[in-house]
JSON list of C-alpha atoms in Angstrom, two decimals:
[
{"chain": "A", "resi": 1, "resn": "MET", "atom": "CA", "xyz": [0.01, -0.06, 0.11]},
{"chain": "A", "resi": 2, "resn": "LYS", "atom": "CA", "xyz": [2.64, 2.54, 1.34]},
{"chain": "A", "resi": 3, "resn": "ALA", "atom": "CA", "xyz": [4.53, 1.56, -2.34]},
{"chain": "A", "resi": 4, "resn": "ARG", "atom": "CA", "xyz": [1.32, 2.30, -4.26]},
{"chain": "A", "resi": 5, "resn": "ILE", "atom": "CA", "xyz": [0.76, 5.85, -2.27]},
{"chain": "A", "resi": 6, "resn": "LYS", "atom": "CA", "xyz": [4.34, 6.87, -3.23]},
{"chain": "A", "resi": 7, "resn": "GLU", "atom": "CA", "xyz": [3.74, 5.81, -6.65]},
{"chain": "A", "resi": 8, "resn": "ILE", "atom": "CA", "xyz": [0.46, 8.07, -7.36]},
{"chain": "A", "resi": 9, "resn": "SER", "atom": "CA", "xyz": [2.12, 10.82, -5.01]},
{"chain": "A", "resi": 10, "resn": "GLU", "atom": "CA", "xyz": [4.86, 10.85, -7.50]},
{"chain": "A", "resi": 11, "resn": "GLU", "atom": "CA", "xyz": [2.71, 10.90, -10.57]},
{"chain": "A", "resi": 12, "resn": "LEU", "atom": "CA", "xyz": [0.81, 13.58, -9.63]},
{"chain": "A", "resi": 13, "resn": "LYS", "atom": "CA", "xyz": [3.75, 15.50, -9.22]},
{"chain": "A", "resi": 14, "resn": "LEU", "atom": "CA", "xyz": [4.24, 15.30, -12.81]},
{"chain": "A", "resi": 15, "resn": "VAL", "atom": "CA", "xyz": [0.94, 17.12, -13.55]},
{"chain": "A", "resi": 16, "resn": "ILE", "atom": "CA", "xyz": [0.37, 19.35, -10.12]},
{"chain": "A", "resi": 17, "resn": "SER", "atom": "CA", "xyz": [2.48, 21.78, -8.58]},
{"chain": "A", "resi": 18, "resn": "GLY", "atom": "CA", "xyz": [2.32, 23.63, -5.67]},
{"chain": "A", "resi": 19, "resn": "LYS", "atom": "CA", "xyz": [3.05, 26.83, -8.00]},
{"chain": "A", "resi": 20, "resn": "THR", "atom": "CA", "xyz": [-0.49, 26.49, -9.16]},
{"chain": "A", "resi": 21, "resn": "PHE", "atom": "CA", "xyz": [-1.58, 28.34, -6.19]},
{"chain": "A", "resi": 22, "resn": "ASP", "atom": "CA", "xyz": [-0.64, 31.21, -8.24]},
{"chain": "A", "resi": 23, "resn": "ALA", "atom": "CA", "xyz": [-3.97, 30.80, -10.25]},
{"chain": "A", "resi": 24, "resn": "LEU", "atom": "CA", "xyz": [-6.10, 29.93, -7.41]},
{"chain": "A", "resi": 25, "resn": "LEU", "atom": "CA", "xyz": [-5.58, 32.52, -4.64]},
{"chain": "A", "resi": 26, "resn": "PRO", "atom": "CA", "xyz": [-6.25, 35.81, -6.65]},
{"chain": "A", "resi": 27, "resn": "PRO", "atom": "CA", "xyz": [-9.83, 34.67, -7.66]},
{"chain": "A", "resi": 28, "resn": "LEU", "atom": "CA", "xyz": [-10.56, 33.76, -4.11]},
{"chain": "A", "resi": 29, "resn": "LEU", "atom": "CA", "xyz": [-9.33, 37.10, -2.53]},
{"chain": "A", "resi": 30, "resn": "PHE", "atom": "CA", "xyz": [-11.44, 39.22, -5.01]},
{"chain": "A", "resi": 31, "resn": "ALA", "atom": "CA", "xyz": [-14.50, 37.08, -4.01]},
{"chain": "A", "resi": 32, "resn": "VAL", "atom": "CA", "xyz": [-13.85, 37.77, -0.70]},
{"chain": "A", "resi": 33, "resn": "VAL", "atom": "CA", "xyz": [-13.15, 41.27, -0.95]},
{"chain": "A", "resi": 34, "resn": "ASN", "atom": "CA", "xyz": [-15.75, 42.09, -3.51]},
{"chain": "A", "resi": 35, "resn": "GLY", "atom": "CA", "xyz": [-18.05, 40.86, -0.82]},
{"chain": "A", "resi": 36, "resn": "ARG", "atom": "CA", "xyz": [-17.22, 43.67, 1.64]},
{"chain": "A", "resi": 37, "resn": "TYR", "atom": "CA", "xyz": [-16.04, 46.27, -0.42]},
{"chain": "A", "resi": 38, "resn": "GLN", "atom": "CA", "xyz": [-16.27, 47.82, -4.01]},
{"chain": "A", "resi": 39, "resn": "LEU", "atom": "CA", "xyz": [-15.39, 45.98, -7.35]},
{"chain": "A", "resi": 40, "resn": "MET", "atom": "CA", "xyz": [-12.33, 48.10, -7.94]},
{"chain": "A", "resi": 41, "resn": "VAL", "atom": "CA", "xyz": [-11.16, 47.66, -4.52]},
{"chain": "A", "resi": 42, "resn": "ALA", "atom": "CA", "xyz": [-11.04, 43.92, -5.07]},
{"chain": "A", "resi": 43, "resn": "ILE", "atom": "CA", "xyz": [-9.74, 44.14, -8.42]},
{"chain": "A", "resi": 44, "resn": "ILE", "atom": "CA", "xyz": [-6.62, 45.90, -7.02]},
{"chain": "A", "resi": 45, "resn": "MET", "atom": "CA", "xyz": [-6.39, 43.42, -4.47]},
{"chain": "A", "resi": 46, "resn": "ALA", "atom": "CA", "xyz": [-6.37, 40.32, -7.05]},
{"chain": "A", "resi": 47, "resn": "ILE", "atom": "CA", "xyz": [-3.90, 41.96, -9.27]},
{"chain": "A", "resi": 48, "resn": "ALA", "atom": "CA", "xyz": [-1.57, 43.01, -6.05]},
{"chain": "A", "resi": 49, "resn": "LEU", "atom": "CA", "xyz": [-1.64, 39.61, -4.78]},
{"chain": "A", "resi": 50, "resn": "ALA", "atom": "CA", "xyz": [-0.52, 38.01, -8.23]},
{"chain": "A", "resi": 51, "resn": "VAL", "atom": "CA", "xyz": [2.42, 40.42, -8.81]},
{"chain": "A", "resi": 52, "resn": "LEU", "atom": "CA", "xyz": [3.16, 39.35, -5.09]},
{"chain": "A", "resi": 53, "resn": "LEU", "atom": "CA", "xyz": [3.22, 36.08, -5.84]},
{"chain": "A", "resi": 54, "resn": "GLY", "atom": "CA", "xyz": [5.29, 36.76, -8.85]},
{"chain": "A", "resi": 55, "resn": "ILE", "atom": "CA", "xyz": [7.99, 38.69, -6.91]},
{"chain": "A", "resi": 56, "resn": "ILE", "atom": "CA", "xyz": [8.05, 35.75, -4.35]},
{"chain": "A", "resi": 57, "resn": "ARG", "atom": "CA", "xyz": [8.80, 33.72, -7.30]},
{"chain": "A", "resi": 58, "resn": "VAL", "atom": "CA", "xyz": [11.72, 35.71, -8.06]},
{"chain": "A", "resi": 59, "resn": "ALA", "atom": "CA", "xyz": [13.13, 35.86, -5.02]},
{"chain": "A", "resi": 60, "resn": "ARG", "atom": "CA", "xyz": [13.05, 32.47, -4.89]},
{"chain": "A", "resi": 61, "resn": "LYS", "atom": "CA", "xyz": [14.85, 31.91, -8.12]},
{"chain": "A", "resi": 62, "resn": "GLN", "atom": "CA", "xyz": [11.66, 29.56, -9.29]},
{"chain": "A", "resi": 63, "resn": "PRO", "atom": "CA", "xyz": [9.81, 29.65, -12.54]},
{"chain": "A", "resi": 64, "resn": "LEU", "atom": "CA", "xyz": [7.76, 32.45, -13.31]},
{"chain": "A", "resi": 65, "resn": "ARG", "atom": "CA", "xyz": [5.30, 30.52, -15.69]},
{"chain": "A", "resi": 66, "resn": "TYR", "atom": "CA", "xyz": [2.66, 29.82, -13.29]},
{"chain": "A", "resi": 67, "resn": "ALA", "atom": "CA", "xyz": [2.91, 33.52, -11.57]},
{"chain": "A", "resi": 68, "resn": "ALA", "atom": "CA", "xyz": [2.64, 35.02, -14.97]},
{"chain": "A", "resi": 69, "resn": "GLY", "atom": "CA", "xyz": [0.26, 32.71, -16.50]},
{"chain": "A", "resi": 70, "resn": "GLY", "atom": "CA", "xyz": [-2.26, 33.55, -12.85]},
{"chain": "A", "resi": 71, "resn": "LEU", "atom": "CA", "xyz": [-1.22, 37.44, -13.17]},
{"chain": "A", "resi": 72, "resn": "LEU", "atom": "CA", "xyz": [-2.15, 37.32, -17.04]},
{"chain": "A", "resi": 73, "resn": "GLY", "atom": "CA", "xyz": [-5.49, 35.87, -15.63]},
{"chain": "A", "resi": 74, "resn": "VAL", "atom": "CA", "xyz": [-6.22, 37.86, -12.93]},
{"chain": "A", "resi": 75, "resn": "LEU", "atom": "CA", "xyz": [-5.59, 40.97, -15.73]},
{"chain": "A", "resi": 76, "resn": "VAL", "atom": "CA", "xyz": [-7.91, 39.74, -18.43]},
{"chain": "A", "resi": 77, "resn": "ALA", "atom": "CA", "xyz": [-10.68, 38.45, -15.72]},
{"chain": "A", "resi": 78, "resn": "SER", "atom": "CA", "xyz": [-10.26, 41.67, -14.17]},
{"chain": "A", "resi": 79, "resn": "GLY", "atom": "CA", "xyz": [-10.71, 43.63, -17.09]},
{"chain": "A", "resi": 80, "resn": "ILE", "atom": "CA", "xyz": [-14.02, 41.94, -17.96]},
{"chain": "A", "resi": 81, "resn": "ALA", "atom": "CA", "xyz": [-15.50, 42.94, -14.52]},
{"chain": "A", "resi": 82, "resn": "TYR", "atom": "CA", "xyz": [-14.20, 46.37, -14.50]},
{"chain": "A", "resi": 83, "resn": "PHE", "atom": "CA", "xyz": [-15.36, 47.03, -17.84]},
{"chain": "A", "resi": 84, "resn": "SER", "atom": "CA", "xyz": [-18.96, 45.24, -17.59]},
{"chain": "A", "resi": 85, "resn": "ASN", "atom": "CA", "xyz": [-18.98, 46.49, -14.37]},
{"chain": "A", "resi": 86, "resn": "ASN", "atom": "CA", "xyz": [-20.54, 42.90, -13.09]},
{"chain": "A", "resi": 87, "resn": "ALA", "atom": "CA", "xyz": [-18.20, 41.28, -10.59]},
{"chain": "A", "resi": 88, "resn": "ALA", "atom": "CA", "xyz": [-19.46, 38.05, -11.40]},
{"chain": "A", "resi": 89, "resn": "ASN", "atom": "CA", "xyz": [-17.87, 38.43, -14.83]},
{"chain": "A", "resi": 90, "resn": "TYR", "atom": "CA", "xyz": [-14.55, 37.90, -13.11]},
{"chain": "A", "resi": 91, "resn": "TYR", "atom": "CA", "xyz": [-15.32, 34.37, -13.59]},
{"chain": "A", "resi": 92, "resn": "LEU", "atom": "CA", "xyz": [-16.26, 34.25, -17.65]},
{"chain": "A", "resi": 93, "resn": "PRO", "atom": "CA", "xyz": [-12.60, 33.13, -18.28]},
{"chain": "A", "resi": 94, "resn": "LYS", "atom": "CA", "xyz": [-13.16, 29.93, -16.27]},
{"chain": "A", "resi": 95, "resn": "ILE", "atom": "CA", "xyz": [-16.53, 29.30, -17.71]},
{"chain": "A", "resi": 96, "resn": "VAL", "atom": "CA", "xyz": [-15.12, 29.64, -20.98]},
{"chain": "A", "resi": 97, "resn": "THR", "atom": "CA", "xyz": [-12.22, 27.51, -20.25]},
{"chain": "A", "resi": 98, "resn": "SER", "atom": "CA", "xyz": [-14.92, 24.63, -19.19]},
{"chain": "A", "resi": 99, "resn": "ALA", "atom": "CA", "xyz": [-16.59, 24.92, -21.86]},
{"chain": "A", "resi": 100, "resn": "ILE", "atom": "CA", "xyz": [-13.54, 24.47, -24.14]},
{"chain": "A", "resi": 101, "resn": "LEU", "atom": "CA", "xyz": [-12.54, 21.64, -22.25]},
{"chain": "A", "resi": 102, "resn": "VAL", "atom": "CA", "xyz": [-15.63, 19.94, -22.65]},
{"chain": "A", "resi": 103, "resn": "LEU", "atom": "CA", "xyz": [-15.73, 20.45, -26.37]},
{"chain": "A", "resi": 104, "resn": "ALA", "atom": "CA", "xyz": [-12.14, 19.23, -26.76]},
{"chain": "A", "resi": 105, "resn": "ALA", "atom": "CA", "xyz": [-12.67, 15.90, -24.91]},
{"chain": "A", "resi": 106, "resn": "LEU", "atom": "CA", "xyz": [-15.84, 15.70, -27.20]},
{"chain": "A", "resi": 107, "resn": "VAL", "atom": "CA", "xyz": [-14.10, 16.20, -30.42]},
{"chain": "A", "resi": 108, "resn": "SER", "atom": "CA", "xyz": [-11.38, 13.72, -29.04]},
{"chain": "A", "resi": 109, "resn": "LEU", "atom": "CA", "xyz": [-13.56, 11.13, -28.51]},
{"chain": "A", "resi": 110, "resn": "ILE", "atom": "CA", "xyz": [-15.35, 11.38, -31.85]},
{"chain": "A", "resi": 111, "resn": "LEU", "atom": "CA", "xyz": [-12.41, 11.50, -33.86]},
{"chain": "A", "resi": 112, "resn": "GLY", "atom": "CA", "xyz": [-10.92, 8.72, -32.07]},
{"chain": "A", "resi": 113, "resn": "LYS", "atom": "CA", "xyz": [-7.84, 10.25, -30.39]},
{"chain": "A", "resi": 114, "resn": "PRO", "atom": "CA", "xyz": [-8.93, 10.69, -26.71]},
{"chain": "A", "resi": 115, "resn": "MET", "atom": "CA", "xyz": [-8.03, 13.45, -24.68]},
{"chain": "A", "resi": 116, "resn": "ALA", "atom": "CA", "xyz": [-6.07, 11.34, -21.91]},
{"chain": "A", "resi": 117, "resn": "ALA", "atom": "CA", "xyz": [-4.07, 10.01, -24.72]},
{"chain": "A", "resi": 118, "resn": "LEU", "atom": "CA", "xyz": [-2.92, 13.11, -25.49]},
{"chain": "A", "resi": 119, "resn": "THR", "atom": "CA", "xyz": [-2.44, 14.23, -22.48]},
{"chain": "A", "resi": 120, "resn": "SER", "atom": "CA", "xyz": [-0.17, 11.44, -21.43]},
{"chain": "A", "resi": 121, "resn": "HIS", "atom": "CA", "xyz": [1.69, 11.81, -24.46]},
{"chain": "A", "resi": 122, "resn": "LEU", "atom": "CA", "xyz": [2.29, 15.58, -23.74]},
{"chain": "A", "resi": 123, "resn": "THR", "atom": "CA", "xyz": [3.39, 15.04, -20.12]},
{"chain": "A", "resi": 124, "resn": "ARG", "atom": "CA", "xyz": [5.42, 11.38, -20.50]},
{"chain": "A", "resi": 125, "resn": "GLY", "atom": "CA", "xyz": [6.84, 11.74, -24.18]},
{"chain": "A", "resi": 126, "resn": "TRP", "atom": "CA", "xyz": [5.84, 8.27, -25.17]},
{"chain": "A", "resi": 127, "resn": "ASP", "atom": "CA", "xyz": [5.16, 7.44, -28.25]},
{"chain": "A", "resi": 128, "resn": "LEU", "atom": "CA", "xyz": [1.91, 8.34, -30.02]},
{"chain": "A", "resi": 129, "resn": "GLU", "atom": "CA", "xyz": [1.54, 5.16, -31.95]},
{"chain": "A", "resi": 130, "resn": "TRP", "atom": "CA", "xyz": [1.48, 2.84, -28.55]},
{"chain": "A", "resi": 131, "resn": "TYR", "atom": "CA", "xyz": [-1.42, 4.92, -27.39]},
{"chain": "A", "resi": 132, "resn": "TRP", "atom": "CA", "xyz": [-3.70, 4.03, -30.45]},
{"chain": "A", "resi": 133, "resn": "ARG", "atom": "CA", "xyz": [-3.01, 0.16, -30.36]},
{"chain": "A", "resi": 134, "resn": "LYS", "atom": "CA", "xyz": [-6.38, -1.63, -29.55]},
{"chain": "A", "resi": 135, "resn": "ASP", "atom": "CA", "xyz": [-4.90, -3.24, -26.65]},
{"chain": "A", "resi": 136, "resn": "VAL", "atom": "CA", "xyz": [-4.11, 0.02, -25.23]},
{"chain": "A", "resi": 137, "resn": "LYS", "atom": "CA", "xyz": [-6.43, 2.77, -26.55]},
{"chain": "A", "resi": 138, "resn": "PRO", "atom": "CA", "xyz": [-9.87, 1.16, -24.73]},
{"chain": "A", "resi": 139, "resn": "ALA", "atom": "CA", "xyz": [-7.98, 2.21, -21.36]},
{"chain": "A", "resi": 140, "resn": "TYR", "atom": "CA", "xyz": [-7.59, 6.23, -22.56]},
{"chain": "A", "resi": 141, "resn": "GLN", "atom": "CA", "xyz": [-11.13, 6.40, -24.34]},
{"chain": "A", "resi": 142, "resn": "GLU", "atom": "CA", "xyz": [-12.72, 5.56, -21.01]},
{"chain": "A", "resi": 143, "resn": "VAL", "atom": "CA", "xyz": [-10.77, 7.65, -18.75]},
{"chain": "A", "resi": 144, "resn": "THR", "atom": "CA", "xyz": [-12.08, 10.46, -21.23]},
{"chain": "A", "resi": 145, "resn": "VAL", "atom": "CA", "xyz": [-15.28, 10.11, -21.23]},
{"chain": "A", "resi": 146, "resn": "LEU", "atom": "CA", "xyz": [-15.13, 10.32, -17.27]},
{"chain": "A", "resi": 147, "resn": "TRP", "atom": "CA", "xyz": [-13.02, 13.72, -17.99]},
{"chain": "A", "resi": 148, "resn": "PHE", "atom": "CA", "xyz": [-15.89, 14.83, -20.27]},
{"chain": "A", "resi": 149, "resn": "LEU", "atom": "CA", "xyz": [-18.50, 14.15, -17.73]},
{"chain": "A", "resi": 150, "resn": "PHE", "atom": "CA", "xyz": [-17.22, 16.04, -15.03]},
{"chain": "A", "resi": 151, "resn": "PHE", "atom": "CA", "xyz": [-16.10, 18.73, -17.28]},
{"chain": "A", "resi": 152, "resn": "LEU", "atom": "CA", "xyz": [-19.87, 19.12, -18.53]},
{"chain": "A", "resi": 153, "resn": "MET", "atom": "CA", "xyz": [-20.84, 18.91, -14.62]},
{"chain": "A", "resi": 154, "resn": "ARG", "atom": "CA", "xyz": [-18.51, 21.78, -14.04]},
{"chain": "A", "resi": 155, "resn": "LEU", "atom": "CA", "xyz": [-19.32, 23.79, -16.56]},
{"chain": "A", "resi": 156, "resn": "ALA", "atom": "CA", "xyz": [-23.60, 23.33, -15.95]},
{"chain": "A", "resi": 157, "resn": "LEU", "atom": "CA", "xyz": [-22.57, 24.61, -12.33]},
{"chain": "A", "resi": 158, "resn": "GLN", "atom": "CA", "xyz": [-20.57, 27.64, -13.39]},
{"chain": "A", "resi": 159, "resn": "VAL", "atom": "CA", "xyz": [-23.17, 28.66, -15.70]},
{"chain": "A", "resi": 160, "resn": "ILE", "atom": "CA", "xyz": [-26.17, 28.30, -12.86]},
{"chain": "A", "resi": 161, "resn": "LEU", "atom": "CA", "xyz": [-24.24, 30.18, -9.97]},
{"chain": "A", "resi": 162, "resn": "PHE", "atom": "CA", "xyz": [-23.22, 32.76, -12.63]},
{"chain": "A", "resi": 163, "resn": "ARG", "atom": "CA", "xyz": [-26.71, 33.27, -13.87]},
{"chain": "A", "resi": 164, "resn": "ARG", "atom": "CA", "xyz": [-27.65, 34.19, -10.16]},
{"chain": "A", "resi": 165, "resn": "GLY", "atom": "CA", "xyz": [-24.57, 36.34, -10.00]},
{"chain": "A", "resi": 166, "resn": "ASP", "atom": "CA", "xyz": [-23.67, 34.90, -6.86]},
{"chain": "A", "resi": 167, "resn": "VAL", "atom": "CA", "xyz": [-19.49, 35.74, -7.01]},
{"chain": "A", "resi": 168, "resn": "VAL", "atom": "CA", "xyz": [-18.78, 33.97, -3.61]},
{"chain": "A", "resi": 169, "resn": "GLU", "atom": "CA", "xyz": [-20.64, 30.71, -4.77]},
{"chain": "A", "resi": 170, "resn": "LEU", "atom": "CA", "xyz": [-18.84, 30.82, -8.14]},
{"chain": "A", "resi": 171, "resn": "ALA", "atom": "CA", "xyz": [-14.92, 31.58, -6.46]},
{"chain": "A", "resi": 172, "resn": "TRP", "atom": "CA", "xyz": [-15.82, 28.38, -4.22]},
{"chain": "A", "resi": 173, "resn": "THR", "atom": "CA", "xyz": [-17.11, 26.33, -7.12]},
{"chain": "A", "resi": 174, "resn": "ASN", "atom": "CA", "xyz": [-14.46, 27.12, -8.97]},
{"chain": "A", "resi": 175, "resn": "THR", "atom": "CA", "xyz": [-11.44, 26.66, -6.24]},
{"chain": "A", "resi": 176, "resn": "LEU", "atom": "CA", "xyz": [-13.22, 23.56, -5.25]},
{"chain": "A", "resi": 177, "resn": "LEU", "atom": "CA", "xyz": [-13.77, 21.95, -8.50]},
{"chain": "A", "resi": 178, "resn": "GLY", "atom": "CA", "xyz": [-10.23, 22.99, -9.65]},
{"chain": "A", "resi": 179, "resn": "LEU", "atom": "CA", "xyz": [-7.39, 21.71, -7.58]},
{"chain": "A", "resi": 180, "resn": "PRO", "atom": "CA", "xyz": [-8.83, 19.30, -5.37]},
{"chain": "A", "resi": 181, "resn": "VAL", "atom": "CA", "xyz": [-11.37, 17.51, -7.63]},
{"chain": "A", "resi": 182, "resn": "THR", "atom": "CA", "xyz": [-8.22, 17.86, -10.10]},
{"chain": "A", "resi": 183, "resn": "ILE", "atom": "CA", "xyz": [-6.33, 15.33, -7.63]},
{"chain": "A", "resi": 184, "resn": "ALA", "atom": "CA", "xyz": [-8.96, 13.05, -6.76]},
{"chain": "A", "resi": 185, "resn": "GLY", "atom": "CA", "xyz": [-10.15, 12.92, -10.59]},
{"chain": "A", "resi": 186, "resn": "LEU", "atom": "CA", "xyz": [-6.46, 12.28, -11.72]},
{"chain": "A", "resi": 187, "resn": "ILE", "atom": "CA", "xyz": [-5.61, 9.50, -9.20]},
{"chain": "A", "resi": 188, "resn": "ILE", "atom": "CA", "xyz": [-8.95, 7.82, -9.96]},
{"chain": "A", "resi": 189, "resn": "SER", "atom": "CA", "xyz": [-7.86, 8.19, -13.30]},
{"chain": "A", "resi": 190, "resn": "TYR", "atom": "CA", "xyz": [-4.70, 6.89, -12.85]},
{"chain": "A", "resi": 191, "resn": "LEU", "atom": "CA", "xyz": [-5.87, 3.67, -10.83]},
{"chain": "A", "resi": 192, "resn": "TYR", "atom": "CA", "xyz": [-8.90, 2.83, -13.17]},
{"chain": "A", "resi": 193, "resn": "GLY", "atom": "CA", "xyz": [-6.35, 3.39, -16.07]},
{"chain": "A", "resi": 194, "resn": "ILE", "atom": "CA", "xyz": [-3.71, 0.84, -14.95]},
{"chain": "A", "resi": 195, "resn": "TRP", "atom": "CA", "xyz": [-6.24, -1.59, -14.18]},
{"chain": "A", "resi": 196, "resn": "ARG", "atom": "CA", "xyz": [-7.46, -1.39, -17.81]},
{"chain": "A", "resi": 197, "resn": "LEU", "atom": "CA", "xyz": [-4.13, -1.63, -19.20]},
{"chain": "A", "resi": 198, "resn": "ARG", "atom": "CA", "xyz": [-3.61, -5.06, -17.40]},
{"chain": "A", "resi": 199, "resn": "ASN", "atom": "CA", "xyz": [-7.15, -6.15, -18.18]},
{"chain": "A", "resi": 200, "resn": "LEU", "atom": "CA", "xyz": [-6.65, -5.27, -22.03]},
{"chain": "A", "resi": 201, "resn": "LYS", "atom": "CA", "xyz": [-3.26, -7.19, -21.39]},
{"chain": "A", "resi": 202, "resn": "GLY", "atom": "CA", "xyz": [-1.05, -5.04, -24.45]},
{"chain": "A", "resi": 203, "resn": "PRO", "atom": "CA", "xyz": [2.33, -4.29, -24.14]},
{"chain": "A", "resi": 204, "resn": "SER", "atom": "CA", "xyz": [4.16, -1.66, -22.28]},
{"chain": "A", "resi": 205, "resn": "VAL", "atom": "CA", "xyz": [5.63, 1.44, -23.96]},
{"chain": "A", "resi": 206, "resn": "GLY", "atom": "CA", "xyz": [9.13, -0.21, -23.84]},
{"chain": "A", "resi": 207, "resn": "GLU", "atom": "CA", "xyz": [7.86, -3.41, -24.80]},
{"chain": "A", "resi": 208, "resn": "HIS", "atom": "CA", "xyz": [5.97, -1.68, -27.67]},
{"chain": "A", "resi": 209, "resn": "ARG", "atom": "CA", "xyz": [8.93, 0.58, -28.77]},
{"chain": "A", "resi": 210, "resn": "GLU", "atom": "CA", "xyz": [11.50, -2.41, -28.73]},
{"chain": "A", "resi": 211, "resn": "GLY", "atom": "CA", "xyz": [9.03, -4.57, -30.83]},
{"chain": "A", "resi": 212, "resn": "LYS", "atom": "CA", "xyz": [9.16, -7.45, -28.02]},
{"chain": "A", "resi": 213, "resn": "PRO", "atom": "CA", "xyz": [6.79, -10.40, -28.95]},
{"chain": "A", "resi": 214, "resn": "GLN", "atom": "CA", "xyz": [4.07, -12.01, -26.87]},
{"chain": "A", "resi": 215, "resn": "PRO", "atom": "CA", "xyz": [4.03, -12.74, -23.85]},
{"chain": "A", "resi": 216, "resn": "TRP", "atom": "CA", "xyz": [4.42, -9.16, -22.57]},
{"chain": "A", "resi": 217, "resn": "GLU", "atom": "CA", "xyz": [4.68, -7.87, -19.00]},
{"chain": "A", "resi": 218, "resn": "GLY", "atom": "CA", "xyz": [2.27, -4.59, -19.89]},
{"chain": "A", "resi": 219, "resn": "GLN", "atom": "CA", "xyz": [2.35, -1.30, -18.29]},
{"chain": "A", "resi": 220, "resn": "THR", "atom": "CA", "xyz": [2.47, -1.45, -14.64]},
{"chain": "A", "resi": 221, "resn": "ARG", "atom": "CA", "xyz": [3.58, 1.81, -13.88]},
{"chain": "A", "resi": 222, "resn": "GLY", "atom": "CA", "xyz": [2.46, 5.17, -15.80]},
{"chain": "A", "resi": 223, "resn": "PHE", "atom": "CA", "xyz": [-0.73, 6.22, -17.60]}
]
């Protein structure tokens, strides 16, 4: 059990970093401040926090890509909220992102190039041809279906709360359905994917690359 927990922890580090908080904290601060003060104060505080996080990254000599991405997101969201004079519009970019993910997952399934396989390929650099094997591909298709259902559920909740104009609920929904649920979803995807690959009895990435004949050991780690 300890070995499995360690394995999952190491796998999660490939796609999740503590630096992702650079994108999570400013929207939460925006919602809290907006509930007590004017929209402009909330915008200034959110931007200030994003800049502060960037300064911290520079001081610690850490990569700026997360802080820069978070700052860009805050600037775009703040601009939309400011020019529309509607705090709820601060979360429009996140709703649009959810809609894009729903569409991307659906299109990838229709085209037979599941999003989970493409994401794994980009993250790990494994041979793309391996993912399209008949004894490998179904695992990634099924995981992509799970992703599609989650993205669709999140989008539906975001739209409902946006129409209500509830900024605080939007903030917490985006946060809880962001990193915490993403971590849970990745763990489930990983465990299910490894189990499904074993059942499909296909070769591992290394065995496929080397052209080894059956019987195969199969993929025992990584998805």
